[in-house]
Short mmCIF file of C-alpha atoms in Angstrom, two decimals:
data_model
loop_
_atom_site.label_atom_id
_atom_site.label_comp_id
_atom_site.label_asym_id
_atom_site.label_seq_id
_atom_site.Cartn_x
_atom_site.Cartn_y
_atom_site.Cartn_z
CA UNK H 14 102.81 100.36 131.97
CA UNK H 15 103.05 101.91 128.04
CA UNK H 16 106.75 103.88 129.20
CA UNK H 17 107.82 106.28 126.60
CA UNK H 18 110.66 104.93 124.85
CA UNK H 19 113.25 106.85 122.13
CA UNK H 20 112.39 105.00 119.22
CA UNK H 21 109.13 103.05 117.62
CA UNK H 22 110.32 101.05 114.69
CA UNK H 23 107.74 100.12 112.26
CA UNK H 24 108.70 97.32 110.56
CA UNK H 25 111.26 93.94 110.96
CA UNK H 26 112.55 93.21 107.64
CA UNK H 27 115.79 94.04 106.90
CA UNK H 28 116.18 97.57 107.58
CA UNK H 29 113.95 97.38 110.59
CA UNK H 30 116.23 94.35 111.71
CA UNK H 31 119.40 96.28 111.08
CA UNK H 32 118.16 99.32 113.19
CA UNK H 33 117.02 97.39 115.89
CA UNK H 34 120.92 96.33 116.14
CA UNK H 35 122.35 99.41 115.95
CA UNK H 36 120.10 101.11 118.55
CA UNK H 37 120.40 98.14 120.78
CA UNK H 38 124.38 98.39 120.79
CA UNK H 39 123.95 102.07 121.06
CA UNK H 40 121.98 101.24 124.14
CA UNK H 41 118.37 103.66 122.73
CA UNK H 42 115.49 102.69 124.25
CA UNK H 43 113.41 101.32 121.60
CA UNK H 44 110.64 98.82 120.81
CA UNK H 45 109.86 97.02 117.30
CA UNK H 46 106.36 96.62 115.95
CA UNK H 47 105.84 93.68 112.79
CA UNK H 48 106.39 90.32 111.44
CA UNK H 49 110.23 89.29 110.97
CA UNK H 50 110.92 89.25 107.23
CA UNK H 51 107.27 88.79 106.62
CA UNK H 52 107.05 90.35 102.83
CA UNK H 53 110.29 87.89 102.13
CA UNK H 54 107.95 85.06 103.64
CA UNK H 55 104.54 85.49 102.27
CA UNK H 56 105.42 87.71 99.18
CA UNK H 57 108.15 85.84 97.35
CA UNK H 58 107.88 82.40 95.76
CA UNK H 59 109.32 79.30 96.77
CA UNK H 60 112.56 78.55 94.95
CA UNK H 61 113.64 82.00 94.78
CA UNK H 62 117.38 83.42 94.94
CA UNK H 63 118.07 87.04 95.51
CA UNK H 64 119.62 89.06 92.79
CA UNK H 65 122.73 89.78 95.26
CA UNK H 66 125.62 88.57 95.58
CA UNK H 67 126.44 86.58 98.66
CA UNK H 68 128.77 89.96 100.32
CA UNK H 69 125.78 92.65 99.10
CA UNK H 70 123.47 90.49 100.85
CA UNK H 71 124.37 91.43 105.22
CA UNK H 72 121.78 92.59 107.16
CA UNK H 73 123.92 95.31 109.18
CA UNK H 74 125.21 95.24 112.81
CA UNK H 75 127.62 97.63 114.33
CA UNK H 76 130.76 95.48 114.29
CA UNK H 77 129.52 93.09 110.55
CA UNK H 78 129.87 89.96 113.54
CA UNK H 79 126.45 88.41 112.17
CA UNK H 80 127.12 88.66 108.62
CA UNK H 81 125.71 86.31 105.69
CA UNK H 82 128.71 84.33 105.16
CA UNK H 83 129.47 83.59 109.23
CA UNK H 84 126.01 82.51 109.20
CA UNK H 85 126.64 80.00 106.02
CA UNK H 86 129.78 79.04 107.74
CA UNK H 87 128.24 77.98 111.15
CA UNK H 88 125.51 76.13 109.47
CA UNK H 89 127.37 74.69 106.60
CA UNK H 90 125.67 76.05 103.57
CA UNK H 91 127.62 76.93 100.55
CA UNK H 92 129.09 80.71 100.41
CA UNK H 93 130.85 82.85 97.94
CA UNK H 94 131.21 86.64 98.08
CA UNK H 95 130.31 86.45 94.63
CA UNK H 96 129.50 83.75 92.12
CA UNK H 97 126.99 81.17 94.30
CA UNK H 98 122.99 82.47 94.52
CA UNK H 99 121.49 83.33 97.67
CA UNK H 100 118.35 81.00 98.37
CA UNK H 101 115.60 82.72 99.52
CA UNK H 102 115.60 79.96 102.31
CA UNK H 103 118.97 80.86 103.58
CA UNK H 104 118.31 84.38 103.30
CA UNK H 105 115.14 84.01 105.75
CA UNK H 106 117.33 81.60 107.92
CA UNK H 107 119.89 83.43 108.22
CA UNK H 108 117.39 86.32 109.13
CA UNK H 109 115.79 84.46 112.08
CA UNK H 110 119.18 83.67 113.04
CA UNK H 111 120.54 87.67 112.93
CA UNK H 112 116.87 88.09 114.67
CA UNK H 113 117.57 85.96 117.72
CA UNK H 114 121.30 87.83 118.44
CA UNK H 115 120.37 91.50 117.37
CA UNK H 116 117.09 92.41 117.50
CA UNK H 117 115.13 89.74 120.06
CA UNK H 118 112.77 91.78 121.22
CA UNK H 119 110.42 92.37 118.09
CA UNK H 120 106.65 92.55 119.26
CA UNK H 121 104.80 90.57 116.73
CA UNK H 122 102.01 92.77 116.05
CA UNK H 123 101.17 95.41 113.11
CA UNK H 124 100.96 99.26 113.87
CA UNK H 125 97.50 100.29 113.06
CA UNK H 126 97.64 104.01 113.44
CA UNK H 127 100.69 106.33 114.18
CA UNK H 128 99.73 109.98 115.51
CA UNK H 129 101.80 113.10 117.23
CA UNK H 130 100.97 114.08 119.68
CA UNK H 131 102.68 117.32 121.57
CA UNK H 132 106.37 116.23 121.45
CA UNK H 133 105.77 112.52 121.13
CA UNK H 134 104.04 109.80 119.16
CA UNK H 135 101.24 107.68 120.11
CA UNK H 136 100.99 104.69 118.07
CA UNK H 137 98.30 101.79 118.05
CA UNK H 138 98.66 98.14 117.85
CA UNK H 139 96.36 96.16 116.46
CA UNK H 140 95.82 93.49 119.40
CA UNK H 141 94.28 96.77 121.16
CA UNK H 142 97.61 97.78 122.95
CA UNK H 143 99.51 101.46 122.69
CA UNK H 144 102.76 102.20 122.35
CA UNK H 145 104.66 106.02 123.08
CA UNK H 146 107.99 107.27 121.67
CA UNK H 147 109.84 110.46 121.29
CA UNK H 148 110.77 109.50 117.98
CA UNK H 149 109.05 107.24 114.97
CA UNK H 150 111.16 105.00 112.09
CA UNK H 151 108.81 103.59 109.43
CA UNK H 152 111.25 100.84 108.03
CA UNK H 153 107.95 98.92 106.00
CA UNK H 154 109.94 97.63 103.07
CA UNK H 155 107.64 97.66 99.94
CA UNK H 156 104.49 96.00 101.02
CA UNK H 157 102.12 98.74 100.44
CA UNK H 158 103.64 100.12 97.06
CA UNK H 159 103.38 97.51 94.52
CA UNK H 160 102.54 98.30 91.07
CA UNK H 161 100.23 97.07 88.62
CA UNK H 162 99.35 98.29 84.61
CA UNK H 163 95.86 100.78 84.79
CA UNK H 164 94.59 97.96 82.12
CA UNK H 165 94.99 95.25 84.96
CA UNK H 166 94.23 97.16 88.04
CA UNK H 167 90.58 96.29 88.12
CA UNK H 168 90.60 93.10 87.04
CA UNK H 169 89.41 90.20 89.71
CA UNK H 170 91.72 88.51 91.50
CA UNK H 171 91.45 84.78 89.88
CA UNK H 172 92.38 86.45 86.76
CA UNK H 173 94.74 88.86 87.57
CA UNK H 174 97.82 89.76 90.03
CA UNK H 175 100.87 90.88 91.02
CA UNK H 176 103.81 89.06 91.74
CA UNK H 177 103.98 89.60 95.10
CA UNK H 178 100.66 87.58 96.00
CA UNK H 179 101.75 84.19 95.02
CA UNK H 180 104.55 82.43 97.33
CA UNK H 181 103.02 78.69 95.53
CA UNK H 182 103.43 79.01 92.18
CA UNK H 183 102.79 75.28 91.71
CA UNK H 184 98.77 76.68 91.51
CA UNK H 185 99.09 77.41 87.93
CA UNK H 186 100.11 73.84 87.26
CA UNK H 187 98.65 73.43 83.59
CA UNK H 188 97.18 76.60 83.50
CA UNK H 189 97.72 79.18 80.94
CA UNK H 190 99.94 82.37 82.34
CA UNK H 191 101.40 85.20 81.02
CA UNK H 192 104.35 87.46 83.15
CA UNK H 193 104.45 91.12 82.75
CA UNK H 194 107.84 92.53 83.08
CA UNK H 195 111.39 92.56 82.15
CA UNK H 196 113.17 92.70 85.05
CA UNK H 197 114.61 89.92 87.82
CA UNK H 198 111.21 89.46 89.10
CA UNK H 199 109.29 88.37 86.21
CA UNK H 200 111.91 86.73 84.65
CA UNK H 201 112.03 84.30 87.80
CA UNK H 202 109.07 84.66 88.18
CA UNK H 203 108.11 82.69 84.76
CA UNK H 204 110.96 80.55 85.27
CA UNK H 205 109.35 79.24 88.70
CA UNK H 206 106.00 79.38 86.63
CA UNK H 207 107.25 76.84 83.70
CA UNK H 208 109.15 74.48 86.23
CA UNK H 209 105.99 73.92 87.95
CA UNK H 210 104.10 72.88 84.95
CA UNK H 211 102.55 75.86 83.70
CA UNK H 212 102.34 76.91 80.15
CA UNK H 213 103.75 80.61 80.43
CA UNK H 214 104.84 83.50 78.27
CA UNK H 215 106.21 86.77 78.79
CA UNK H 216 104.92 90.03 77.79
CA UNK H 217 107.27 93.19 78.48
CA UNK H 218 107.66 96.58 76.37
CA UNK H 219 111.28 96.11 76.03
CA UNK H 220 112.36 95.06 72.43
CA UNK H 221 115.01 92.60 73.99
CA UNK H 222 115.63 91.11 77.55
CA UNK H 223 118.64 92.75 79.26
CA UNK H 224 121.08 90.08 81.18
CA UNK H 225 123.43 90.96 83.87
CA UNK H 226 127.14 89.74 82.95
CA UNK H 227 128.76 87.02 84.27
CA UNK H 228 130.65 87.81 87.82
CA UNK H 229 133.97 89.09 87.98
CA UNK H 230 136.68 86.46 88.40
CA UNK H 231 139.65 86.45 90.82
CA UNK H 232 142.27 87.22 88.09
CA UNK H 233 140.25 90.39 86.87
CA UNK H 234 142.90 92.55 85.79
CA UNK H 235 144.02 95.93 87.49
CA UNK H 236 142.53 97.62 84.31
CA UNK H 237 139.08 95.93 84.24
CA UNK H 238 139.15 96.88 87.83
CA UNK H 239 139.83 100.05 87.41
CA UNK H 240 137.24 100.35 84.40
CA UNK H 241 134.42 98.38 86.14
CA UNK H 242 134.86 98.32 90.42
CA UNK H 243 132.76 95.68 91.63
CA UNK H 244 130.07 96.96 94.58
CA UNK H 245 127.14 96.29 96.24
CA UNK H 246 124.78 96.64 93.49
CA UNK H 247 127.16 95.45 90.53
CA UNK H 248 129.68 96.25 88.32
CA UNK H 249 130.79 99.89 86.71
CA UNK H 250 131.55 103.49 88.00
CA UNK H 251 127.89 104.61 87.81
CA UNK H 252 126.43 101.55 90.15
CA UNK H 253 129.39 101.73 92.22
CA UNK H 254 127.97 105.69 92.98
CA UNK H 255 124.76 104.06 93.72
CA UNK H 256 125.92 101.83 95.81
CA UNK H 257 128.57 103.06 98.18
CA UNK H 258 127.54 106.64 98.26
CA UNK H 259 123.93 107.42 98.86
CA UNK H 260 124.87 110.59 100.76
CA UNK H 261 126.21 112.02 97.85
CA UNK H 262 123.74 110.74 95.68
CA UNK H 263 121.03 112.91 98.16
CA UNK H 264 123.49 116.00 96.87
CA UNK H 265 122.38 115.63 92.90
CA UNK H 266 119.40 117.85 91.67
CA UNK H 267 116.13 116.85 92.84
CA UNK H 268 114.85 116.53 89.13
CA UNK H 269 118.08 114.33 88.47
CA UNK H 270 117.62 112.32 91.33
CA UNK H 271 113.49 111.74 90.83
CA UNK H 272 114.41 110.51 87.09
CA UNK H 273 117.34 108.16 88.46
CA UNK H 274 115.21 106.38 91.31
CA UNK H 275 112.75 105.63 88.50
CA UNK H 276 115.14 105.15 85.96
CA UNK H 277 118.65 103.62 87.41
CA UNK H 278 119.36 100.08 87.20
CA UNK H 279 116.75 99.59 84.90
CA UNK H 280 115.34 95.86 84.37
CA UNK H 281 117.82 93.03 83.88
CA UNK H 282 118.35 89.20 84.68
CA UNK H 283 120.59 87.93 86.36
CA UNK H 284 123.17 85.64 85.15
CA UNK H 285 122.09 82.36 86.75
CA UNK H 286 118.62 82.48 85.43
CA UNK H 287 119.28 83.06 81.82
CA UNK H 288 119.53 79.27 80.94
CA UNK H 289 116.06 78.88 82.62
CA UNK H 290 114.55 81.11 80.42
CA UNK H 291 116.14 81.72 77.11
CA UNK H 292 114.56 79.39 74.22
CA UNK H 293 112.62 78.15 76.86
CA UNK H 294 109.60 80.14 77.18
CA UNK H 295 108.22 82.23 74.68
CA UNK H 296 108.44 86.08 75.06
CA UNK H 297 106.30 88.76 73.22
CA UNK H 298 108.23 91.95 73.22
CA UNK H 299 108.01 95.45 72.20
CA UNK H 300 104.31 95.07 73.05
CA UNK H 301 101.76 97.12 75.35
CA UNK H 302 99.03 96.41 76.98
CA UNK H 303 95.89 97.91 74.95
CA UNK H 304 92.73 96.40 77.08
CA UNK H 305 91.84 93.63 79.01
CA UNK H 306 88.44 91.20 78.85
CA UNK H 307 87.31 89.07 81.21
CA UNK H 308 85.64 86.39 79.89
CA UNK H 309 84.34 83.60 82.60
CA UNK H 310 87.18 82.14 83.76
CA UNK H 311 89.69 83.22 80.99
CA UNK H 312 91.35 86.52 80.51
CA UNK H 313 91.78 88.48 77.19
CA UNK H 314 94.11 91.08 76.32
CA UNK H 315 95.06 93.12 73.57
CA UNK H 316 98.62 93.83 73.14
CA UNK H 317 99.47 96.73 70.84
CA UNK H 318 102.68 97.15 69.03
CA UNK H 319 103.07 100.03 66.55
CA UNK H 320 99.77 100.10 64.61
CA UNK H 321 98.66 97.10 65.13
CA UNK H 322 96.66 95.10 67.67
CA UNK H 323 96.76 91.45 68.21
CA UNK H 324 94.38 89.31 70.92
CA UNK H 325 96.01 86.75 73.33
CA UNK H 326 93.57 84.49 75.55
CA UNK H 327 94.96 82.81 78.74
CA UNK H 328 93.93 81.80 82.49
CA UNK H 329 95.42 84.32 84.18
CA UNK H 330 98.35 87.20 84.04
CA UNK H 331 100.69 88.43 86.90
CA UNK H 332 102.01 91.93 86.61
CA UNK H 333 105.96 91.62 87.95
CA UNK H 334 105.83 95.47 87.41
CA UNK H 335 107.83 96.19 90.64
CA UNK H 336 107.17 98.80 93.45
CA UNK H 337 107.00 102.46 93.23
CA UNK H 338 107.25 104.50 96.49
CA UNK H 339 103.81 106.41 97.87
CA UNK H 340 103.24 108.75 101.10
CA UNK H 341 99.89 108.51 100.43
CA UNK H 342 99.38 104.41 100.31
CA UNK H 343 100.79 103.74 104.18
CA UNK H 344 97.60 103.36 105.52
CA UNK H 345 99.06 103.12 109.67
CA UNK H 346 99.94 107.23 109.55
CA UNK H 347 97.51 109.56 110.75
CA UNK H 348 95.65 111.79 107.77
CA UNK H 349 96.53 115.24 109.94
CA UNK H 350 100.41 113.55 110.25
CA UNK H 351 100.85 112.35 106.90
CA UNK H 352 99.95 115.73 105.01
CA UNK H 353 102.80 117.62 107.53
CA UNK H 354 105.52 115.34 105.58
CA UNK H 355 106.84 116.94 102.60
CA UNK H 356 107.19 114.79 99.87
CA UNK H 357 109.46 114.21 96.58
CA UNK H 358 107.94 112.52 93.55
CA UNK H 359 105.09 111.67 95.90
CA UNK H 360 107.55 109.40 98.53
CA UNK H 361 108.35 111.38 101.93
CA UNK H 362 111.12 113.74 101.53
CA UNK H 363 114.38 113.13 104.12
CA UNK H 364 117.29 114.84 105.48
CA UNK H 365 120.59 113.50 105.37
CA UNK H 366 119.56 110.99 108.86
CA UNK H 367 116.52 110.27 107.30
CA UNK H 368 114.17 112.49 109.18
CA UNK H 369 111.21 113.63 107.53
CA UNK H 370 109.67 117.18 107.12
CA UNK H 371 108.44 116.23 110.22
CA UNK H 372 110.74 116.08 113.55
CA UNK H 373 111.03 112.99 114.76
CA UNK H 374 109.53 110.77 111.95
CA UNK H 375 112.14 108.99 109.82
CA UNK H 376 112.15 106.95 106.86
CA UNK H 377 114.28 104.21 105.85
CA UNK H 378 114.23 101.40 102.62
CA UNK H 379 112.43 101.47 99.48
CA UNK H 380 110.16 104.62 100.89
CA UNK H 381 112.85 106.97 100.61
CA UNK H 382 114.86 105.83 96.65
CA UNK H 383 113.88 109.10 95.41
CA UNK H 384 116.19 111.05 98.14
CA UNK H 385 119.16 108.32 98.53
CA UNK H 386 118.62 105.98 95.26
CA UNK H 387 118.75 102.76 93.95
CA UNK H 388 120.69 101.02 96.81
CA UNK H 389 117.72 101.98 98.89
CA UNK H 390 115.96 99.50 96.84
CA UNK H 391 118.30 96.21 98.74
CA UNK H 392 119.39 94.93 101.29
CA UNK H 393 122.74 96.70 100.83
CA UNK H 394 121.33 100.24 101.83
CA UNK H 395 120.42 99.02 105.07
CA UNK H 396 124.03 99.69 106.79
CA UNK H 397 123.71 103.23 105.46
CA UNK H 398 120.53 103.71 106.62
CA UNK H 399 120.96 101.67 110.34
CA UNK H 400 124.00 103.84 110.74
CA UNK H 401 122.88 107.17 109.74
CA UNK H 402 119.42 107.31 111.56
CA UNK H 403 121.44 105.56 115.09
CA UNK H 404 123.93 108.66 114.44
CA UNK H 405 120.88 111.17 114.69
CA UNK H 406 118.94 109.69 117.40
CA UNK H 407 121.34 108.28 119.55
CA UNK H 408 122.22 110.32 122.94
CA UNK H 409 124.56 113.69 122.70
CA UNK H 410 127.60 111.36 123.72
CA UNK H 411 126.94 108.80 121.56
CA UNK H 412 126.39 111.32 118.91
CA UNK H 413 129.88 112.34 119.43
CA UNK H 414 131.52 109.53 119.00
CA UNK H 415 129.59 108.53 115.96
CA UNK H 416 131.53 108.43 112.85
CA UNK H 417 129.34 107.69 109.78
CA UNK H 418 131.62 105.25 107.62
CA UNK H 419 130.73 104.94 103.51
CA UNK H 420 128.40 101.93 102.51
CA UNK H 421 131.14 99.01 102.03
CA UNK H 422 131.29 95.34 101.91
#
């Protein structure tokens, strides 16, 4: 029997996970369509450590009582708030194991299509089955948004990619391979690439590489403090409003908040991977990417900088160019149902519980930076996010007695 329940979540990474709890304690009738923390399985490389820190880092459940560091704790990995790495292999651990107490019921099956129809949706699975709800969460993370340089984009796959294809990096083992980027991804990225033997170099049109500083230290003084508040997403007054306070950051002008989402927390390192990359792999900066050959097997590009042109010839080049978000590139939403959502800098366009233009169809992650910002970007936003969409959806009693707190730790 396909019952009609409140909620269809799309998605089971972390803010599909961190829904799930909140409508489960809430006690909304929901079900939970995908693969748990699939893009962190088969789109990240082994020996990866999230940018976080250890207390940005929580998927979200109404009380914080499955948290990162009670996870650590109970399984005796190392834990800091701030100062040790996050593994991506504890991360996905400790996923499984929020999975099993808060969200057990995920159906492990993709959503092919989602459709209205009168005042519900209709939604189909791809092992054949239906599903029905009054209301629809896409919570898809950034698996359909990646982006890749024009130059590259038509370039066959043994020559070209982005970073999120490769999970093995040990394939390019004394191959020739050259990282696109600037930011935490390809930084790691080429880091990963050179300790498994590959001869790698980094191309980026930044003049210089941008690190993140060291973490704060206990004995930070009331001034520094004051000066630079540690949250979610870093250090200073300006991430802090990122971080804690995507509500307000929803109240800024649309053009301001279109050029932040793009703009904000531009591309940086992290502090732990500097030493595996500075003097140790060879960067060519300030360039751009002027065309791209294929030549057999081997690539070649030429990279422009001012007037001139010079020609680099490798085996192969992977664009760590990021995501950008894209209405128009989540292929599971009905044509007639995806042009009724308005958009904003082509990503749907939300109210302040995440519903779109269209009743009944929220958004939450990555999909919706241009409306909340950066933290919608992490892990972080997900509490926000869990909270806020719970808050609208949840019965009228429930509704009552639903505070929404600020993002915290």
């Amino acid at each position: 029997m396909n019952e009609t329940v409140d909620v269809a979540i799309v998605g089971a990474g972390p803010y599909g996970l961190s829904l799930a709890a909140h409508l489960r304690s809430a006690g909304v009738s929901h079900r939970q369509f995908g693969v748990p923390l699939n893009l962190w399985r088969t789109a990240m490389p082994r020996g990866m450590y999230l940018k976080s820190q250890g207390f940005a880092s929580n998927l979200s459940d109404p009380h914080a009582s499955h948290t990162l560091e009670k996870f650590c704790r109970e399984t005796g990995r190392a834990y800091a708030d701030i100062g040790i790495p996050v593994s991506l292999e504890t991360f996905l651990e400790y996923g499984a194991w929020f999975e099993r107490h808060h969200a057990p019921d995920v159906e492990q099956v993709l959503v092919e299509d989602v459709r209205s129809v009168g005042d519900h949706y209709e939604l189909e699975l791809t092992d054949g089955r239906s599903a029905t709800a009054r209301n629809v969460v896409i919570a898809t993370g950034v698996e359909h948004f990646t982006r890749v340089p024009d130059v590259l984009a038509q370039l066959p796959a043994h020559l070209a990619s982005h970073s999120s294809a490769h999970v093995d990096l040990g394939v390019f083992r004394d191959r020739e391979v050259a990282v696109v980027g600037s930011g935490q991804s390809a930084l790691e990225t080429a880091a990963l690439l050179r300790e498994s033997g590959a001869s790698v170099r980094i191309i980026a049109r930044a003049s210089d590489i941008v690190w993140n500083g060291l973490p704060p230290t206990d004995d930070k003084s009331l001034r520094r403090r004051l000066r630079e508040p540690e949250a979610g997403l870093g250090s200073g007054w300006a991430t802090w409003f990122y971080s804690e306070h995507p509500d307000l950051f929803r109240r800024l002008p649309v053009s301001t908040r279109v050029r932040l989402a793009r703009t904000a927390m531009g591309p940086a390192g992290a502090w732990w991977l500097r030493e595996r990359v500075d003097g140790r792999i060879p960067m060519l900066l300030d360039r751009q990417l002027d065309w791209a050959d294929p030549t057999g097997d081997r690539l070649r590009l030429g990279l422009r900088r001012g007037g001139e042109t010079t020609t680099l010839t490798l085996d192969h080049i992977i664009s760590a160019t990021g995501y950008r978000p894209d209405l128009g590139r989540l292929p599971f939403i009905s044509p007639e149902l995806r042009g009724r959502v308005g958009t904003l800098d082509r990503a749907p366009r939300v109210d302040p519980g995440y519903q779109s233009t269209v009743p009944g169809l929220y958004f939450i992650g990555p999909a919706v930076t241009p409306t909340f910002g950066p933290v919608m970007r992490f892990v972080y936003g997900a509490d926000h996010a869990a909270r806020a969409v719970t808050g609208r959806i949840s019965p009228a009693r429930e509704r009552r007695a639903f505070a929404l707190p600020g993002v915290g730790r």
